[in-house]
Structures are given as structure tokens and as C-alpha cells.
mmCIF file of C-alpha atoms in Angstrom:
data_model
loop_
_atom_site.group_PDB
_atom_site.id
_atom_site.type_symbol
_atom_site.label_atom_id
_atom_site.label_comp_id
_atom_site.label_asym_id
_atom_site.label_seq_id
_atom_site.Cartn_x
_atom_site.Cartn_y
_atom_site.Cartn_z
ATOM 1 C CA MET H 211 4.868 -17.258 17.200
ATOM 2 C CA LYS H 212 7.044 -16.029 14.331
ATOM 3 C CA ILE H 213 5.735 -14.241 11.234
ATOM 4 C CA GLU H 214 5.748 -16.514 8.192
ATOM 5 C CA LYS H 215 3.658 -17.582 5.194
ATOM 6 C CA ASP H 216 -0.088 -18.087 5.964
ATOM 7 C CA ARG H 217 0.049 -16.244 9.284
ATOM 8 C CA VAL H 218 -1.884 -13.089 10.026
ATOM 9 C CA VAL H 219 0.141 -10.169 11.408
ATOM 10 C CA ARG H 220 -1.362 -6.996 12.936
ATOM 11 C CA PHE H 221 1.094 -4.155 13.089
ATOM 12 C CA HIS H 222 1.499 -0.337 13.411
ATOM 13 C CA TYR H 223 3.641 1.392 10.862
ATOM 14 C CA THR H 224 4.988 4.846 10.077
ATOM 15 C CA VAL H 225 6.507 5.323 6.566
ATOM 16 C CA SER H 226 8.770 8.095 5.373
ATOM 17 C CA GLU H 227 11.332 8.694 2.820
ATOM 18 C CA PRO H 228 14.739 8.435 4.529
ATOM 19 C CA GLY H 229 15.471 11.659 6.425
ATOM 20 C CA GLN H 230 12.066 13.114 5.705
ATOM 21 C CA ASP H 231 8.914 13.676 7.775
ATOM 22 C CA PRO H 232 6.419 10.734 7.817
ATOM 23 C CA VAL H 233 4.195 10.358 4.781
ATOM 24 C CA GLU H 234 1.624 8.003 6.531
ATOM 25 C CA SER H 235 1.117 6.354 9.845
ATOM 26 C CA SER H 236 -1.314 3.857 11.367
ATOM 27 C CA ARG H 237 -0.739 5.146 14.946
ATOM 28 C CA ASP H 238 -3.975 7.135 15.096
ATOM 29 C CA ARG H 239 -6.061 4.156 13.948
ATOM 30 C CA GLU H 240 -6.285 0.298 14.181
ATOM 31 C CA PRO H 241 -3.164 -1.611 13.283
ATOM 32 C CA LEU H 242 -2.967 -3.032 9.784
ATOM 33 C CA ALA H 243 -3.830 -6.708 9.420
ATOM 34 C CA ILE H 244 -2.134 -8.633 6.719
ATOM 35 C CA LEU H 245 -1.951 -12.248 5.552
ATOM 36 C CA ILE H 246 1.707 -12.979 4.901
ATOM 37 C CA GLY H 247 2.800 -14.631 1.747
ATOM 38 C CA HIS H 248 -0.155 -13.553 -0.380
ATOM 39 C CA GLY H 249 1.165 -10.303 -1.998
ATOM 40 C CA ASN H 250 -0.946 -7.968 0.150
ATOM 41 C CA ILE H 251 1.810 -5.468 1.001
ATOM 42 C CA ILE H 252 4.924 -4.326 -0.791
ATOM 43 C CA PRO H 253 7.505 -7.118 -1.002
ATOM 44 C CA GLY H 254 10.295 -5.324 0.918
ATOM 45 C CA LEU H 255 7.998 -4.729 3.947
ATOM 46 C CA GLU H 256 6.801 -8.258 3.933
ATOM 47 C CA LYS H 257 10.316 -9.504 3.837
ATOM 48 C CA ALA H 258 11.246 -7.260 6.780
ATOM 49 C CA LEU H 259 8.356 -8.617 8.848
ATOM 50 C CA GLU H 260 9.307 -12.403 8.300
ATOM 51 C CA GLY H 261 10.626 -14.002 11.417
ATOM 52 C CA ARG H 262 9.513 -11.281 13.797
ATOM 53 C CA GLU H 263 7.166 -11.815 16.797
ATOM 54 C CA ALA H 264 4.509 -9.899 18.621
ATOM 55 C CA GLY H 265 5.801 -7.029 20.704
ATOM 56 C CA GLU H 266 8.933 -6.349 18.383
ATOM 57 C CA ARG H 267 9.603 -2.757 17.330
ATOM 58 C CA PHE H 268 12.077 -2.182 14.457
ATOM 59 C CA GLY H 269 13.002 -0.036 11.561
ATOM 60 C CA ALA H 270 13.213 -1.248 8.025
ATOM 61 C CA GLU H 271 14.740 0.389 4.910
ATOM 62 C CA VAL H 272 12.988 -0.733 1.768
ATOM 63 C CA PRO H 273 14.572 0.273 -1.619
ATOM 64 C CA ALA H 274 12.278 1.567 -4.402
ATOM 65 C CA ALA H 275 12.602 -1.764 -6.386
ATOM 66 C CA GLU H 276 11.054 -3.694 -3.440
ATOM 67 C CA ALA H 277 8.483 -1.019 -2.576
ATOM 68 C CA TYR H 278 6.356 0.542 -5.401
ATOM 69 C CA GLY H 279 9.001 -0.031 -8.141
ATOM 70 C CA GLU H 280 11.204 2.144 -10.077
ATOM 71 C CA ARG H 281 9.687 5.184 -11.739
ATOM 72 C CA ARG H 282 8.990 4.554 -15.438
ATOM 73 C CA GLU H 283 9.185 7.452 -17.885
ATOM 74 C CA GLY H 284 6.503 7.758 -20.443
ATOM 75 C CA LEU H 285 3.843 5.966 -18.308
ATOM 76 C CA THR H 286 1.240 8.476 -19.039
ATOM 77 C CA GLN H 287 -2.306 8.335 -20.423
ATOM 78 C CA ARG H 288 -4.951 10.730 -21.748
ATOM 79 C CA VAL H 289 -8.245 10.166 -19.915
ATOM 80 C CA PRO H 290 -11.623 11.705 -20.874
ATOM 81 C CA LYS H 291 -12.440 14.209 -18.176
ATOM 82 C CA LYS H 292 -15.839 12.681 -17.388
ATOM 83 C CA HIS H 293 -14.060 9.652 -15.619
ATOM 84 C CA PHE H 294 -13.100 12.155 -12.782
ATOM 85 C CA GLY H 295 -16.572 13.211 -11.931
ATOM 86 C CA ALA H 296 -17.009 16.608 -10.531
ATOM 87 C CA GLN H 297 -13.629 16.815 -8.960
ATOM 88 C CA ARG H 298 -11.648 20.140 -9.476
ATOM 89 C CA LEU H 299 -8.419 18.953 -11.073
ATOM 90 C CA ALA H 300 -5.092 20.608 -10.936
ATOM 91 C CA PRO H 301 -1.506 19.524 -12.211
ATOM 92 C CA GLY H 302 0.380 17.695 -9.488
ATOM 93 C CA MET H 303 -2.771 16.714 -7.688
ATOM 94 C CA GLN H 304 -3.096 12.938 -6.759
ATOM 95 C CA THR H 305 -6.403 11.095 -7.170
ATOM 96 C CA VAL H 306 -7.851 7.718 -7.685
ATOM 97 C CA LEU H 307 -9.055 6.623 -11.115
ATOM 98 C CA GLN H 308 -11.367 3.746 -11.503
ATOM 99 C CA THR H 309 -10.033 1.476 -14.287
ATOM 100 C CA ASN H 310 -10.979 -1.924 -15.718
ATOM 101 C CA PHE H 311 -8.440 -3.443 -13.349
ATOM 102 C CA GLY H 312 -9.770 -1.610 -10.275
ATOM 103 C CA PRO H 313 -8.817 1.662 -8.652
ATOM 104 C CA ARG H 314 -5.473 3.188 -9.411
ATOM 105 C CA ALA H 315 -3.591 6.097 -7.908
ATOM 106 C CA VAL H 316 -2.722 8.640 -10.529
ATOM 107 C CA THR H 317 -1.042 12.038 -10.650
ATOM 108 C CA ILE H 318 -2.577 14.733 -12.754
ATOM 109 C CA GLU H 319 -0.219 16.203 -15.276
ATOM 110 C CA LYS H 320 -2.303 18.472 -17.501
ATOM 111 C CA VAL H 321 -6.001 19.319 -17.532
ATOM 112 C CA GLY H 322 -7.641 20.129 -20.822
ATOM 113 C CA MET H 323 -11.156 21.130 -21.834
ATOM 114 C CA THR H 324 -12.331 17.494 -22.237
ATOM 115 C CA VAL H 325 -9.320 15.314 -21.540
ATOM 116 C CA VAL H 326 -6.776 14.916 -18.618
ATOM 117 C CA ASP H 327 -3.308 13.653 -18.951
ATOM 118 C CA VAL H 328 -2.241 11.436 -16.016
ATOM 119 C CA ASP H 329 0.873 9.847 -14.784
ATOM 120 C CA LEU H 330 0.207 6.196 -13.973
ATOM 121 C CA ASN H 331 3.306 5.699 -11.841
ATOM 122 C CA HIS H 332 2.411 5.022 -8.213
ATOM 123 C CA PRO H 333 2.996 8.300 -6.325
ATOM 124 C CA MET H 334 5.681 6.516 -4.363
ATOM 125 C CA ALA H 335 7.411 4.906 -7.369
ATOM 126 C CA GLY H 336 11.235 5.506 -7.489
ATOM 127 C CA LYS H 337 11.352 6.311 -3.784
ATOM 128 C CA ASP H 338 13.263 4.390 -1.132
ATOM 129 C CA LEU H 339 11.138 4.116 2.025
ATOM 130 C CA HIS H 340 11.858 3.884 5.723
ATOM 131 C CA PHE H 341 9.298 2.069 7.998
ATOM 132 C CA ASP H 342 9.015 2.040 11.802
ATOM 133 C CA ILE H 343 7.148 -1.012 12.779
ATOM 134 C CA GLU H 344 5.471 -2.320 15.880
ATOM 135 C CA VAL H 345 4.222 -5.814 15.687
ATOM 136 C CA VAL H 346 0.990 -6.118 17.691
ATOM 137 C CA GLU H 347 -0.198 -9.680 17.044
ATOM 138 C CA VAL H 348 0.721 -12.741 15.105
ATOM 139 C CA ARG H 349 -1.667 -15.716 14.747
ATOM 140 C CA GLU H 350 -2.498 -18.580 12.484
ATOM 141 C CA ALA H 351 -4.711 -17.749 9.474
ATOM 142 C CA THR H 352 -8.086 -19.551 9.235
ATOM 143 C CA PRO H 353 -8.495 -21.863 6.258
ATOM 144 C CA GLU H 354 -11.013 -19.469 4.851
ATOM 145 C CA GLU H 355 -8.507 -16.462 5.119
ATOM 146 C CA ILE H 356 -5.857 -18.655 3.245
ATOM 147 C CA GLU H 357 -8.373 -19.720 0.548
ATOM 148 C CA HIS H 358 -9.440 -16.035 -0.008
ATOM 149 C CA GLY H 359 -5.887 -14.617 0.227
ATOM 150 C CA HIS H 360 -6.636 -11.895 2.824
ATOM 151 C CA VAL H 361 -7.439 -11.372 6.419
ATOM 152 C CA HIS H 362 -11.036 -11.394 7.792
ATOM 153 C CA GLY H 363 -12.393 -9.742 10.974
ATOM 154 C CA ASP H 364 -10.426 -7.111 12.873
ATOM 155 C CA GLY H 365 -8.391 -4.913 10.689
ATOM 156 C CA GLY H 366 -9.165 -7.112 7.684
ATOM 157 C CA HIS H 367 -11.822 -7.669 4.992
ATOM 158 C CA HIS H 368 -15.591 -8.126 5.794
ATOM 159 C CA HIS H 369 -17.571 -10.018 3.260
#
């Protein structure tokens, strides 16, 4: 069965910047489970998976524009320190900030007495990425998964 819209794919991945050591890998845990065609992963990776089948192993180059986007200068914000709880903050540190739109990965730029300046660019923005992929399973999505826009069960969302 080929990977296409409204199918669930379970896969292992290792991601790195080209020529660098891996940044992250799923090899030491369960494979990632994604509902294809619903914007659940970066566009370039979803495009690289389309048409593949269970058992395939391949590499994929994903340019920054199809990954986490280009880095945008001036995308900074001053946030009251209380929003970070008791964390010890330092410039260059990456953390997750709870926003009105859900959690957002930010990079600490400057820590003041009562406010923190953060860079809102995704930590991987502006970076071309290389993925090593192993497709473990491809199956039809259930009507409920399609309606909800994500995978349920193994490797997916639990309501």
C-alpha cells in the first residue's frame, strides 16, 4: 500500500543538518505515526514520504522553506518573566512558552529582572535538513482519524 492522503504511516526517522551529527532520532522509541495530507509534519518530509511503501528506507533532503521556514529577522518579543515559571533562564537556551495559540518553541535572547526577550523563530528555521527514513507501516485511516485530522492508537493521539 502506497503512502497518500488519508493514510496513516508509521516511520522511524533521523534528522540532521547536511554533513552534521543527528539532531533527533526516533530509533530509541516507537516509530512516529502520522496521518498524511493533514499538515501534521513539515511539508517537505510529507512530500518525500508520498508514494513510498512499508519496508522502504531512504534519505530525503528538505530545504528550509519546506521545513521550518526561513529565519525571519526581528521576530522577537519581550515576555514577563513569570510566564517561564521557576526555570533558570540563560541566553541561547531553548524552551517552550505557553501562548494563546498553544505551546511555542522559543530561544532566550536576553534575561532581565522582570522580562525576557525571546526569539520566536523555530530553532530549526533557516536550516536545510536531511532525513533518514524507514517506513514501518502504511494503512488506511479510520473515518474518525480523518475527521479529527490525526492518528489514534499506537504512536498517535489518545482521547
